[in-house]
mmCIF file of C-alpha atoms in Angstrom:
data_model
loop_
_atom_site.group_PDB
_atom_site.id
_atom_site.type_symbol
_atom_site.label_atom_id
_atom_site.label_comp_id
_atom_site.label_asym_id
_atom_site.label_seq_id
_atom_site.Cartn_x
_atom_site.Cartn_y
_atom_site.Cartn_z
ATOM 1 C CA UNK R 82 -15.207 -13.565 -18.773
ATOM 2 C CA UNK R 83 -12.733 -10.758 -18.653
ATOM 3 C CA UNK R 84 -10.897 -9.392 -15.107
ATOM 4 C CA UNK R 85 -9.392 -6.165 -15.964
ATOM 5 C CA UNK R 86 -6.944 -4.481 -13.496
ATOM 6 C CA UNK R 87 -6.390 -6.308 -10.636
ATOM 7 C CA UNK R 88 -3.773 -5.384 -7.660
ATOM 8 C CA UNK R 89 -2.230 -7.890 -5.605
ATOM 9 C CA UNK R 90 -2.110 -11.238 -8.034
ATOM 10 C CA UNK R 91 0.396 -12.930 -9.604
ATOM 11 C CA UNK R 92 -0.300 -11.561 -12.809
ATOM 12 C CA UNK R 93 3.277 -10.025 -14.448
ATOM 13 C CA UNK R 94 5.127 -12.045 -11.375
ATOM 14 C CA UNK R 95 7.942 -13.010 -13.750
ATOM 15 C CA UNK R 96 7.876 -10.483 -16.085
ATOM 16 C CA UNK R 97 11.187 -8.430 -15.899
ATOM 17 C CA UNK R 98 11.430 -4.912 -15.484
ATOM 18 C CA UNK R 99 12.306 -4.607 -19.096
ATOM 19 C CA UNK R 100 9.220 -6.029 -20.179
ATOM 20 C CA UNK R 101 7.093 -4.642 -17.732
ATOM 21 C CA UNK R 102 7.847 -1.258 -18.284
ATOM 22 C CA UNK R 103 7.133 -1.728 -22.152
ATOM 23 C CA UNK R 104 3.908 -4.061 -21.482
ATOM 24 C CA UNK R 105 2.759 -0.885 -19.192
ATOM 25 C CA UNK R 106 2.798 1.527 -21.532
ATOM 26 C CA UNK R 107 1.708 -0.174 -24.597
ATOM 27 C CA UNK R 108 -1.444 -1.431 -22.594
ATOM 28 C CA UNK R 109 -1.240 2.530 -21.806
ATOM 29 C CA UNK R 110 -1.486 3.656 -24.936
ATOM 30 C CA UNK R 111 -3.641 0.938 -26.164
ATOM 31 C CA UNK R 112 -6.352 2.377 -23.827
ATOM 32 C CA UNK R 113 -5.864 -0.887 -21.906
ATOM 33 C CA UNK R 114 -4.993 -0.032 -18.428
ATOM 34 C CA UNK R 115 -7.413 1.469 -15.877
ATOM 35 C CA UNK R 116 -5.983 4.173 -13.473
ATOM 36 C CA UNK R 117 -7.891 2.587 -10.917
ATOM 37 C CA UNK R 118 -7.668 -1.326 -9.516
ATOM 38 C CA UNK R 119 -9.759 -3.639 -7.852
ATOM 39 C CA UNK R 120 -8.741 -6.016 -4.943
ATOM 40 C CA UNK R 121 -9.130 -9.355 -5.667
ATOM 41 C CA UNK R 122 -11.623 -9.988 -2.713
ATOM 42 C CA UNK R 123 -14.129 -7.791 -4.622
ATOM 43 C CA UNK R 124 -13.532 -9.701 -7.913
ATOM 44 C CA UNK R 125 -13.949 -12.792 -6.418
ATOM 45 C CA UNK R 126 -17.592 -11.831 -4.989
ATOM 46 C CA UNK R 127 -18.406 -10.533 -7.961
ATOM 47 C CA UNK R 128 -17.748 -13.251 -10.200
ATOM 48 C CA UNK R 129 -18.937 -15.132 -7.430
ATOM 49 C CA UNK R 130 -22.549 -13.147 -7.459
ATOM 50 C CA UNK R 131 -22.526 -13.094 -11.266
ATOM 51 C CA UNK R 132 -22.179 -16.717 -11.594
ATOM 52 C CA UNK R 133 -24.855 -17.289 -9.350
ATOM 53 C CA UNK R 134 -27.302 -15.463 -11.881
ATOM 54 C CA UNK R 135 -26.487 -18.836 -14.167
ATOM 55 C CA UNK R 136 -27.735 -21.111 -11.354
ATOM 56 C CA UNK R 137 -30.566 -18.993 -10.354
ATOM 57 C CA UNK R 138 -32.157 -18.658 -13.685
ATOM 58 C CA UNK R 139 -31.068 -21.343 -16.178
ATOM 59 C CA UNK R 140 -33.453 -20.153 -18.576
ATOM 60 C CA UNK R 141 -31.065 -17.325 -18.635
ATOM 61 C CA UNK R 142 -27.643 -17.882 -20.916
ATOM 62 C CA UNK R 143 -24.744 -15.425 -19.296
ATOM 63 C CA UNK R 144 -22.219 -15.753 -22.150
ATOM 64 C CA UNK R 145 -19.784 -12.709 -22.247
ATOM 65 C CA UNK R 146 -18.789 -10.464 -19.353
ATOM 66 C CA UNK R 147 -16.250 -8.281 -18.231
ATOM 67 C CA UNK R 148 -15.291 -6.861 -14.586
ATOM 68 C CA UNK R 149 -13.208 -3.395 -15.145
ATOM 69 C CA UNK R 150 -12.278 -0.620 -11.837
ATOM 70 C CA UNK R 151 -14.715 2.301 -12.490
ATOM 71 C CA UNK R 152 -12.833 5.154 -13.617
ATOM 72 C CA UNK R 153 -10.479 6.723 -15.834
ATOM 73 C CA UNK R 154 -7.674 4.826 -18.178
ATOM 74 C CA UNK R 155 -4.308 5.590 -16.731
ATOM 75 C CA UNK R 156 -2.364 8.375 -18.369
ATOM 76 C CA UNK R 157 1.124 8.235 -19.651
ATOM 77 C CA UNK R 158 1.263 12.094 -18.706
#
């Protein structure tokens, strides 16, 4: 399971603004970064509904997913 962009976590709590600034816009360049985030209220029911899928039909293996914002990569611009 991958989470992309998510707004209001701890995620980059202790970075400094140094290395945030540099993180940013390599994961900018990189084609890493969404413009667009989701809240964490919508991840969580979504992995929440995904997950479910596992227990609903074991015949079923869910192995690899990922939850991005829809939307366009953010733009150094």
């Amino acid at each position: 399971m991958r989470v992309g962009a998510t707004v209001g976590t701890d995620f980059g709590r202790d970075f400094g603004g140094d290395l945030l600034g540099e993180c940013l816009n390599d994961w900018i360049k990189g084609g890493h970064l969404s413009a667009n985030m989701m809240s964490p209220e919508d991840v969580g029911d979504a992995l929440a509904e995904t997950l479910a899928v596992g227990f609903l039909h074991p015949a079923i293996e869910l192995t690899d997913f990922s939850l991005r914002p829809p939307g366009p990569l953010a733009d150094l611009g």
